[in-house]
Amino acid sequence: MHPACIDYWKRWQSECKRPVTKGRRLYIGRRDAGTRLLVNEQEVLKLLEGLGFEPIDCSTMGFLEQVDAFAEAECIVSIAGAALTNMIFAPSKIPIVCMAPETMPALFFWDLAVHNRQYFHMMYGRCVDINNRSIFADFQIKLPEFKTILKQYLN
């Protein structure tokens, strides 16, 4: 996304003057997508919910609901997917942890984070099916490594 597009949406967002409450910790999954699933998502969710994260499903939310949710974020954890592009509505200087299979170069999200002045960490997980090495492969992340990354951003 071109930086001018991000600037446009930031201006639009500020002109809307929608009331927001800061401090939400968001988890964006892909259960409805059918591909690029995090196979140990239940363990990840248990850990995140213990840290005050709330799972949101952008596919069931209207546009302004998505804008508001991301604008209120203090931290975002997400599986790489279209819903994460809403990070352009999130504040600057917040941490974003993006998870993807080891076969998916998700540089697009890093680029958005740089233009939006956010702290971005890409976490790659192991593909669970050796016969599917595409960007759509289901994957698993290592929980100890994930905990370490979260501690780094939440303390």
Short mmCIF file of N, CA, C and O in Angstrom, two decimals, residues 6-123:
data_model
loop_
_atom_site.label_atom_id
_atom_site.label_comp_id
_atom_site.label_asym_id
_atom_site.label_seq_id
_atom_site.Cartn_x
_atom_site.Cartn_y
_atom_site.Cartn_z
N ILE A 6 -2.14 5.35 3.10
CA ILE A 6 -2.19 5.27 4.57
C ILE A 6 -2.48 6.65 5.14
O ILE A 6 -3.32 6.80 6.03
N ASP A 7 -1.81 7.68 4.62
CA ASP A 7 -2.05 9.04 5.08
C ASP A 7 -3.50 9.45 4.86
O ASP A 7 -4.12 10.09 5.71
N TYR A 8 -4.06 9.08 3.70
CA TYR A 8 -5.46 9.40 3.40
C TYR A 8 -6.38 8.79 4.46
O TYR A 8 -7.25 9.46 5.01
N TRP A 9 -6.19 7.49 4.75
CA TRP A 9 -7.06 6.81 5.72
C TRP A 9 -6.86 7.36 7.12
O TRP A 9 -7.82 7.46 7.89
N LYS A 10 -5.65 7.75 7.47
CA LYS A 10 -5.41 8.35 8.79
C LYS A 10 -6.14 9.70 8.89
O LYS A 10 -6.73 10.02 9.92
N ARG A 11 -6.08 10.50 7.82
CA ARG A 11 -6.81 11.78 7.81
C ARG A 11 -8.31 11.54 7.92
O ARG A 11 -9.01 12.20 8.68
N TRP A 12 -8.82 10.59 7.14
CA TRP A 12 -10.24 10.25 7.19
C TRP A 12 -10.63 9.84 8.60
O TRP A 12 -11.65 10.29 9.13
N GLN A 13 -9.81 9.01 9.20
CA GLN A 13 -10.09 8.52 10.55
C GLN A 13 -10.14 9.67 11.55
O GLN A 13 -11.04 9.74 12.39
N SER A 14 -9.21 10.61 11.46
CA SER A 14 -9.19 11.73 12.41
C SER A 14 -10.36 12.68 12.17
O SER A 14 -10.89 13.28 13.10
N GLU A 15 -10.79 12.82 10.92
CA GLU A 15 -11.92 13.70 10.61
C GLU A 15 -13.25 13.11 11.06
O GLU A 15 -14.20 13.84 11.30
N CYS A 16 -13.31 11.79 11.18
CA CYS A 16 -14.55 11.14 11.64
C CYS A 16 -14.84 11.45 13.10
O CYS A 16 -15.99 11.46 13.52
N LYS A 17 -13.78 11.69 13.87
CA LYS A 17 -13.90 12.02 15.29
C LYS A 17 -14.79 11.01 16.03
O LYS A 17 -15.66 11.39 16.80
N ARG A 18 -14.55 9.74 15.77
CA ARG A 18 -15.30 8.69 16.47
C ARG A 18 -14.68 8.48 17.85
O ARG A 18 -13.47 8.45 17.99
N PRO A 19 -15.52 8.34 18.88
CA PRO A 19 -14.97 8.12 20.21
C PRO A 19 -14.31 6.74 20.30
O PRO A 19 -14.88 5.74 19.83
N VAL A 20 -13.11 6.71 20.84
CA VAL A 20 -12.41 5.43 21.00
C VAL A 20 -11.89 5.31 22.43
O VAL A 20 -11.57 6.30 23.07
N THR A 21 -11.86 4.08 22.89
CA THR A 21 -11.30 3.77 24.20
C THR A 21 -10.01 3.00 23.95
O THR A 21 -10.03 1.93 23.35
N LYS A 22 -8.90 3.56 24.38
CA LYS A 22 -7.60 2.92 24.13
C LYS A 22 -7.41 1.74 25.07
O LYS A 22 -8.07 1.61 26.08
N GLY A 23 -6.46 0.89 24.71
CA GLY A 23 -6.04 -0.16 25.63
C GLY A 23 -6.49 -1.57 25.31
O GLY A 23 -6.29 -2.46 26.13
N ARG A 24 -7.08 -1.80 24.15
CA ARG A 24 -7.52 -3.16 23.83
C ARG A 24 -6.36 -3.98 23.28
O ARG A 24 -5.55 -3.49 22.50
N ARG A 25 -6.30 -5.23 23.69
CA ARG A 25 -5.35 -6.19 23.15
C ARG A 25 -6.13 -7.14 22.26
O ARG A 25 -7.02 -7.85 22.74
N LEU A 26 -5.80 -7.13 20.98
CA LEU A 26 -6.59 -7.86 19.99
C LEU A 26 -5.86 -9.08 19.45
O LEU A 26 -4.66 -9.03 19.17
N TYR A 27 -6.63 -10.16 19.26
CA TYR A 27 -6.14 -11.33 18.54
C TYR A 27 -7.03 -11.53 17.32
O TYR A 27 -8.26 -11.62 17.44
N ILE A 28 -6.42 -11.59 16.15
CA ILE A 28 -7.17 -11.79 14.90
C ILE A 28 -6.77 -13.14 14.32
O ILE A 28 -5.63 -13.35 13.92
N GLY A 29 -7.72 -14.06 14.30
CA GLY A 29 -7.48 -15.40 13.76
C GLY A 29 -8.00 -15.54 12.33
O GLY A 29 -8.39 -14.55 11.71
N ARG A 30 -8.02 -16.77 11.86
CA ARG A 30 -8.49 -17.06 10.50
C ARG A 30 -9.37 -18.31 10.48
O ARG A 30 -9.39 -19.04 9.50
N ARG A 31 -10.07 -18.60 11.55
CA ARG A 31 -10.87 -19.83 11.60
C ARG A 31 -11.85 -19.95 10.44
O ARG A 31 -12.13 -21.03 9.98
N ASP A 32 -12.37 -18.83 9.98
CA ASP A 32 -13.35 -18.86 8.90
C ASP A 32 -12.72 -18.96 7.51
O ASP A 32 -13.40 -19.17 6.53
N ALA A 33 -11.41 -18.83 7.42
CA ALA A 33 -10.74 -18.78 6.12
C ALA A 33 -10.56 -20.17 5.49
O ALA A 33 -10.60 -20.30 4.28
N GLY A 34 -10.33 -21.18 6.30
CA GLY A 34 -10.16 -22.52 5.75
C GLY A 34 -8.73 -22.85 5.31
O GLY A 34 -8.41 -24.00 5.06
N THR A 35 -7.87 -21.86 5.19
CA THR A 35 -6.47 -22.08 4.84
C THR A 35 -5.59 -21.27 5.79
O THR A 35 -6.08 -20.36 6.47
N ARG A 36 -4.31 -21.61 5.80
CA ARG A 36 -3.33 -20.93 6.66
C ARG A 36 -3.81 -20.91 8.10
O ARG A 36 -3.78 -19.90 8.80
N LEU A 37 -4.27 -22.07 8.57
CA LEU A 37 -4.79 -22.17 9.93
C LEU A 37 -3.66 -22.44 10.91
O LEU A 37 -2.72 -23.17 10.62
N LEU A 38 -3.78 -21.86 12.08
CA LEU A 38 -2.84 -22.10 13.16
C LEU A 38 -3.36 -23.32 13.93
O LEU A 38 -4.36 -23.23 14.63
N VAL A 39 -2.68 -24.45 13.77
CA VAL A 39 -3.23 -25.70 14.32
C VAL A 39 -3.18 -25.75 15.85
O VAL A 39 -3.99 -26.46 16.45
N ASN A 40 -2.31 -25.00 16.48
CA ASN A 40 -2.32 -24.95 17.94
C ASN A 40 -2.94 -23.63 18.45
O ASN A 40 -2.55 -23.09 19.47
N GLU A 41 -3.96 -23.19 17.72
CA GLU A 41 -4.61 -21.93 18.06
C GLU A 41 -5.25 -21.95 19.44
O GLU A 41 -5.24 -20.94 20.15
N GLN A 42 -5.79 -23.07 19.88
CA GLN A 42 -6.43 -23.11 21.19
C GLN A 42 -5.43 -22.82 22.31
O GLN A 42 -5.73 -22.09 23.25
N GLU A 43 -4.22 -23.37 22.20
CA GLU A 43 -3.19 -23.09 23.20
C GLU A 43 -2.76 -21.63 23.14
O GLU A 43 -2.53 -21.00 24.18
N VAL A 44 -2.65 -21.11 21.93
CA VAL A 44 -2.29 -19.69 21.76
C VAL A 44 -3.37 -18.80 22.36
O VAL A 44 -3.07 -17.85 23.09
N LEU A 45 -4.63 -19.11 22.08
CA LEU A 45 -5.74 -18.32 22.63
C LEU A 45 -5.77 -18.35 24.15
O LEU A 45 -6.01 -17.32 24.80
N LYS A 46 -5.52 -19.52 24.72
CA LYS A 46 -5.51 -19.64 26.19
C LYS A 46 -4.44 -18.72 26.78
O LYS A 46 -4.70 -18.00 27.75
N LEU A 47 -3.27 -18.73 26.19
CA LEU A 47 -2.19 -17.86 26.63
C LEU A 47 -2.57 -16.38 26.47
O LEU A 47 -2.41 -15.58 27.40
N LEU A 48 -3.09 -16.03 25.31
CA LEU A 48 -3.44 -14.63 25.04
C LEU A 48 -4.56 -14.13 25.94
O LEU A 48 -4.52 -13.00 26.44
N GLU A 49 -5.59 -14.94 26.13
CA GLU A 49 -6.70 -14.52 26.99
C GLU A 49 -6.23 -14.29 28.41
O GLU A 49 -6.70 -13.39 29.10
N GLY A 50 -5.24 -15.07 28.88
CA GLY A 50 -4.65 -14.86 30.20
C GLY A 50 -3.91 -13.54 30.30
O GLY A 50 -3.68 -13.03 31.40
N LEU A 51 -3.54 -12.98 29.16
CA LEU A 51 -2.83 -11.69 29.11
C LEU A 51 -3.76 -10.53 28.74
O LEU A 51 -3.31 -9.44 28.44
N GLY A 52 -5.07 -10.82 28.73
CA GLY A 52 -6.04 -9.76 28.46
C GLY A 52 -6.38 -9.53 27.00
O GLY A 52 -6.99 -8.52 26.66
N PHE A 53 -5.99 -10.45 26.13
CA PHE A 53 -6.33 -10.32 24.71
C PHE A 53 -7.75 -10.80 24.47
O PHE A 53 -8.23 -11.73 25.12
N GLU A 54 -8.40 -10.18 23.51
CA GLU A 54 -9.74 -10.60 23.09
C GLU A 54 -9.70 -11.01 21.63
O GLU A 54 -9.15 -10.29 20.80
N PRO A 55 -10.25 -12.17 21.31
CA PRO A 55 -10.31 -12.55 19.90
C PRO A 55 -11.41 -11.76 19.20
O PRO A 55 -12.49 -11.56 19.75
N ILE A 56 -11.09 -11.25 18.02
CA ILE A 56 -12.12 -10.60 17.21
C ILE A 56 -12.15 -11.27 15.83
O ILE A 56 -11.15 -11.77 15.36
N ASP A 57 -13.31 -11.26 15.23
CA ASP A 57 -13.50 -11.87 13.91
C ASP A 57 -13.95 -10.78 12.96
O ASP A 57 -15.13 -10.40 12.93
N CYS A 58 -13.02 -10.25 12.20
CA CYS A 58 -13.32 -9.13 11.30
C CYS A 58 -14.36 -9.48 10.24
O CYS A 58 -15.06 -8.60 9.75
N SER A 59 -14.47 -10.76 9.91
CA SER A 59 -15.43 -11.15 8.87
C SER A 59 -16.88 -10.98 9.33
O SER A 59 -17.79 -10.97 8.51
N THR A 60 -17.10 -10.83 10.62
CA THR A 60 -18.46 -10.63 11.14
C THR A 60 -18.72 -9.18 11.54
O THR A 60 -19.78 -8.87 12.06
N MET A 61 -17.74 -8.31 11.31
CA MET A 61 -17.84 -6.92 11.74
C MET A 61 -18.01 -6.00 10.54
O MET A 61 -17.48 -6.26 9.47
N GLY A 62 -18.74 -4.92 10.75
CA GLY A 62 -18.84 -3.89 9.73
C GLY A 62 -17.55 -3.10 9.64
O GLY A 62 -16.68 -3.18 10.51
N PHE A 63 -17.43 -2.30 8.59
CA PHE A 63 -16.21 -1.53 8.36
C PHE A 63 -15.88 -0.63 9.55
O PHE A 63 -14.76 -0.64 10.06
N LEU A 64 -16.84 0.17 10.03
CA LEU A 64 -16.56 1.09 11.12
C LEU A 64 -16.26 0.35 12.43
O LEU A 64 -15.46 0.83 13.24
N GLU A 65 -16.86 -0.81 12.62
CA GLU A 65 -16.53 -1.62 13.80
C GLU A 65 -15.07 -2.06 13.76
O GLU A 65 -14.38 -2.07 14.78
N GLN A 66 -14.60 -2.42 12.57
CA GLN A 66 -13.21 -2.82 12.42
C GLN A 66 -12.28 -1.62 12.66
O GLN A 66 -11.27 -1.74 13.38
N VAL A 67 -12.63 -0.49 12.10
CA VAL A 67 -11.83 0.73 12.30
C VAL A 67 -11.73 1.04 13.79
O VAL A 67 -10.64 1.29 14.31
N ASP A 68 -12.85 1.02 14.48
CA ASP A 68 -12.87 1.33 15.91
C ASP A 68 -12.03 0.34 16.72
O ASP A 68 -11.26 0.73 17.60
N ALA A 69 -12.19 -0.95 16.43
CA ALA A 69 -11.44 -1.97 17.18
C ALA A 69 -9.94 -1.76 17.04
O ALA A 69 -9.20 -1.75 18.03
N PHE A 70 -9.48 -1.55 15.83
CA PHE A 70 -8.04 -1.37 15.61
C PHE A 70 -7.56 -0.02 16.17
O PHE A 70 -6.44 0.07 16.66
N ALA A 71 -8.40 1.00 16.11
CA ALA A 71 -8.02 2.31 16.66
C ALA A 71 -7.86 2.25 18.17
O ALA A 71 -7.11 3.03 18.75
N GLU A 72 -8.53 1.30 18.82
CA GLU A 72 -8.47 1.16 20.27
C GLU A 72 -7.36 0.23 20.73
O GLU A 72 -7.14 0.06 21.93
N ALA A 73 -6.63 -0.36 19.80
CA ALA A 73 -5.64 -1.38 20.15
C ALA A 73 -4.40 -0.80 20.80
O ALA A 73 -3.91 0.27 20.42
N GLU A 74 -3.89 -1.53 21.80
CA GLU A 74 -2.58 -1.22 22.37
C GLU A 74 -1.58 -2.30 21.98
O GLU A 74 -0.38 -2.13 22.10
N CYS A 75 -2.09 -3.43 21.48
CA CYS A 75 -1.26 -4.52 20.98
C CYS A 75 -2.13 -5.40 20.09
O CYS A 75 -3.31 -5.61 20.38
N ILE A 76 -1.55 -5.90 19.01
CA ILE A 76 -2.27 -6.77 18.08
C ILE A 76 -1.44 -8.02 17.83
O ILE A 76 -0.25 -7.93 17.55
N VAL A 77 -2.10 -9.17 17.93
CA VAL A 77 -1.50 -10.45 17.53
C VAL A 77 -2.43 -11.01 16.47
O VAL A 77 -3.65 -11.05 16.65
N SER A 78 -1.86 -11.42 15.35
CA SER A 78 -2.69 -11.86 14.23
C SER A 78 -2.00 -12.92 13.40
O SER A 78 -0.77 -12.96 13.31
N ILE A 79 -2.81 -13.75 12.78
CA ILE A 79 -2.32 -14.61 11.72
C ILE A 79 -2.33 -13.76 10.45
O ILE A 79 -3.25 -12.96 10.24
N ALA A 80 -1.32 -13.90 9.62
CA ALA A 80 -1.25 -13.12 8.38
C ALA A 80 -2.48 -13.38 7.53
O ALA A 80 -2.80 -14.53 7.22
N GLY A 81 -3.17 -12.32 7.18
CA GLY A 81 -4.37 -12.42 6.36
C GLY A 81 -4.94 -11.03 6.12
O GLY A 81 -4.48 -10.04 6.71
N ALA A 82 -5.95 -10.96 5.31
CA ALA A 82 -6.53 -9.68 4.89
C ALA A 82 -6.97 -8.81 6.06
O ALA A 82 -6.83 -7.59 6.02
N ALA A 83 -7.50 -9.43 7.13
CA ALA A 83 -8.00 -8.64 8.26
C ALA A 83 -6.91 -7.80 8.90
O ALA A 83 -7.19 -6.73 9.45
N LEU A 84 -5.67 -8.25 8.80
CA LEU A 84 -4.58 -7.50 9.43
C LEU A 84 -4.30 -6.18 8.71
O LEU A 84 -3.67 -5.29 9.29
N THR A 85 -4.78 -5.99 7.50
CA THR A 85 -4.57 -4.70 6.84
C THR A 85 -5.25 -3.56 7.60
O THR A 85 -4.89 -2.40 7.44
N ASN A 86 -6.18 -3.92 8.49
CA ASN A 86 -6.80 -2.90 9.34
C ASN A 86 -5.81 -2.26 10.29
O ASN A 86 -6.13 -1.28 10.96
N MET A 87 -4.61 -2.79 10.36
CA MET A 87 -3.57 -2.20 11.22
C MET A 87 -3.29 -0.75 10.85
O MET A 87 -2.75 0.00 11.66
N ILE A 88 -3.68 -0.33 9.66
CA ILE A 88 -3.48 1.07 9.28
C ILE A 88 -4.33 2.00 10.15
O ILE A 88 -4.03 3.18 10.25
N PHE A 89 -5.36 1.46 10.80
CA PHE A 89 -6.21 2.27 11.67
C PHE A 89 -5.73 2.23 13.13
O PHE A 89 -6.27 2.94 13.97
N ALA A 90 -4.75 1.40 13.42
CA ALA A 90 -4.22 1.28 14.77
C ALA A 90 -3.26 2.43 15.06
O ALA A 90 -2.68 3.00 14.14
N PRO A 91 -3.09 2.75 16.33
CA PRO A 91 -2.17 3.84 16.68
C PRO A 91 -0.73 3.52 16.31
O PRO A 91 -0.35 2.35 16.18
N SER A 92 0.06 4.55 16.18
CA SER A 92 1.50 4.39 16.00
C SER A 92 2.09 3.89 17.31
O SER A 92 1.48 4.02 18.37
N LYS A 93 3.28 3.32 17.22
CA LYS A 93 4.06 2.88 18.38
C LYS A 93 3.41 1.76 19.18
O LYS A 93 3.66 1.63 20.38
N ILE A 94 2.54 0.97 18.56
CA ILE A 94 2.02 -0.21 19.26
C ILE A 94 2.69 -1.44 18.66
O ILE A 94 3.08 -1.45 17.48
N PRO A 95 2.83 -2.52 19.45
CA PRO A 95 3.41 -3.75 18.90
C PRO A 95 2.38 -4.57 18.13
O PRO A 95 1.21 -4.65 18.52
N ILE A 96 2.84 -5.13 17.03
CA ILE A 96 2.03 -6.04 16.23
C ILE A 96 2.85 -7.30 15.99
O ILE A 96 3.97 -7.22 15.49
N VAL A 97 2.29 -8.43 16.38
CA VAL A 97 2.94 -9.72 16.17
C VAL A 97 2.13 -10.47 15.13
O VAL A 97 0.94 -10.72 15.32
N CYS A 98 2.76 -10.78 14.02
CA CYS A 98 2.10 -11.45 12.91
C CYS A 98 2.67 -12.86 12.78
O CYS A 98 3.89 -13.05 12.76
N MET A 99 1.78 -13.85 12.70
CA MET A 99 2.19 -15.25 12.58
C MET A 99 1.82 -15.78 11.19
O MET A 99 0.74 -15.46 10.68
N ALA A 100 2.72 -16.59 10.62
CA ALA A 100 2.48 -17.15 9.29
C ALA A 100 3.29 -18.43 9.14
O ALA A 100 4.26 -18.65 9.89
N PRO A 101 2.92 -19.27 8.16
CA PRO A 101 3.75 -20.44 7.90
C PRO A 101 5.12 -20.02 7.39
O PRO A 101 5.28 -18.95 6.79
N GLU A 102 6.10 -20.86 7.64
CA GLU A 102 7.48 -20.56 7.24
C GLU A 102 7.64 -20.34 5.74
O GLU A 102 8.63 -19.77 5.30
N THR A 103 6.65 -20.73 4.97
CA THR A 103 6.71 -20.61 3.51
C THR A 103 6.11 -19.30 2.99
O THR A 103 6.05 -19.10 1.79
N MET A 104 5.66 -18.44 3.89
CA MET A 104 4.98 -17.22 3.46
C MET A 104 5.78 -15.97 3.81
O MET A 104 5.84 -15.58 4.96
N PRO A 105 6.36 -15.33 2.82
CA PRO A 105 7.01 -14.05 3.10
C PRO A 105 5.94 -12.97 3.23
O PRO A 105 5.32 -12.59 2.25
N ALA A 106 5.67 -12.54 4.44
CA ALA A 106 4.58 -11.58 4.68
C ALA A 106 5.13 -10.16 4.83
O ALA A 106 4.81 -9.46 5.77
N LEU A 107 5.94 -9.76 3.90
CA LEU A 107 6.58 -8.45 3.99
C LEU A 107 5.61 -7.29 3.83
O LEU A 107 5.88 -6.17 4.25
N PHE A 108 4.47 -7.56 3.22
CA PHE A 108 3.46 -6.52 3.04
C PHE A 108 3.06 -5.90 4.39
O PHE A 108 2.96 -4.69 4.52
N PHE A 109 2.88 -6.74 5.40
CA PHE A 109 2.46 -6.24 6.71
C PHE A 109 3.59 -5.45 7.38
O PHE A 109 3.34 -4.47 8.07
N TRP A 110 4.81 -5.90 7.19
CA TRP A 110 5.95 -5.15 7.71
C TRP A 110 5.97 -3.76 7.09
O TRP A 110 6.19 -2.76 7.78
N ASP A 111 5.73 -3.69 5.80
CA ASP A 111 5.71 -2.41 5.09
C ASP A 111 4.64 -1.49 5.67
O ASP A 111 4.89 -0.30 5.90
N LEU A 112 3.44 -2.02 5.92
CA LEU A 112 2.37 -1.20 6.52
C LEU A 112 2.79 -0.69 7.89
O LEU A 112 2.55 0.47 8.23
N ALA A 113 3.41 -1.56 8.68
CA ALA A 113 3.83 -1.17 10.03
C ALA A 113 4.88 -0.06 9.99
O ALA A 113 4.82 0.89 10.78
N VAL A 114 5.81 -0.16 9.07
CA VAL A 114 6.85 0.86 8.95
C VAL A 114 6.22 2.21 8.62
O VAL A 114 6.52 3.23 9.24
N HIS A 115 5.31 2.23 7.65
CA HIS A 115 4.67 3.49 7.26
C HIS A 115 3.77 4.04 8.36
O HIS A 115 3.55 5.24 8.44
N ASN A 116 3.27 3.14 9.21
CA ASN A 116 2.36 3.55 10.29
C ASN A 116 3.11 3.74 11.62
O ASN A 116 2.49 3.96 12.64
N ARG A 117 4.44 3.59 11.58
CA ARG A 117 5.30 3.75 12.74
C ARG A 117 4.90 2.83 13.90
O ARG A 117 4.78 3.24 15.04
N GLN A 118 4.69 1.57 13.58
CA GLN A 118 4.34 0.55 14.57
C GLN A 118 5.51 -0.42 14.72
O GLN A 118 6.31 -0.57 13.82
N TYR A 119 5.57 -1.06 15.88
CA TYR A 119 6.60 -2.08 16.13
C TYR A 119 6.07 -3.40 15.60
O TYR A 119 5.00 -3.86 15.99
N PHE A 120 6.82 -4.01 14.71
CA PHE A 120 6.31 -5.21 14.01
C PHE A 120 7.25 -6.38 14.23
O PHE A 120 8.47 -6.25 14.11
N HIS A 121 6.67 -7.52 14.55
CA HIS A 121 7.45 -8.75 14.69
C HIS A 121 6.77 -9.84 13.86
O HIS A 121 5.60 -10.13 14.05
N MET A 122 7.53 -10.44 12.98
CA MET A 122 7.03 -11.54 12.15
C MET A 122 7.47 -12.84 12.79
O MET A 122 8.67 -13.04 13.03
N MET A 123 6.53 -13.71 13.08
CA MET A 123 6.82 -15.00 13.68
C MET A 123 6.39 -16.10 12.73
O MET A 123 5.22 -16.22 12.40
#
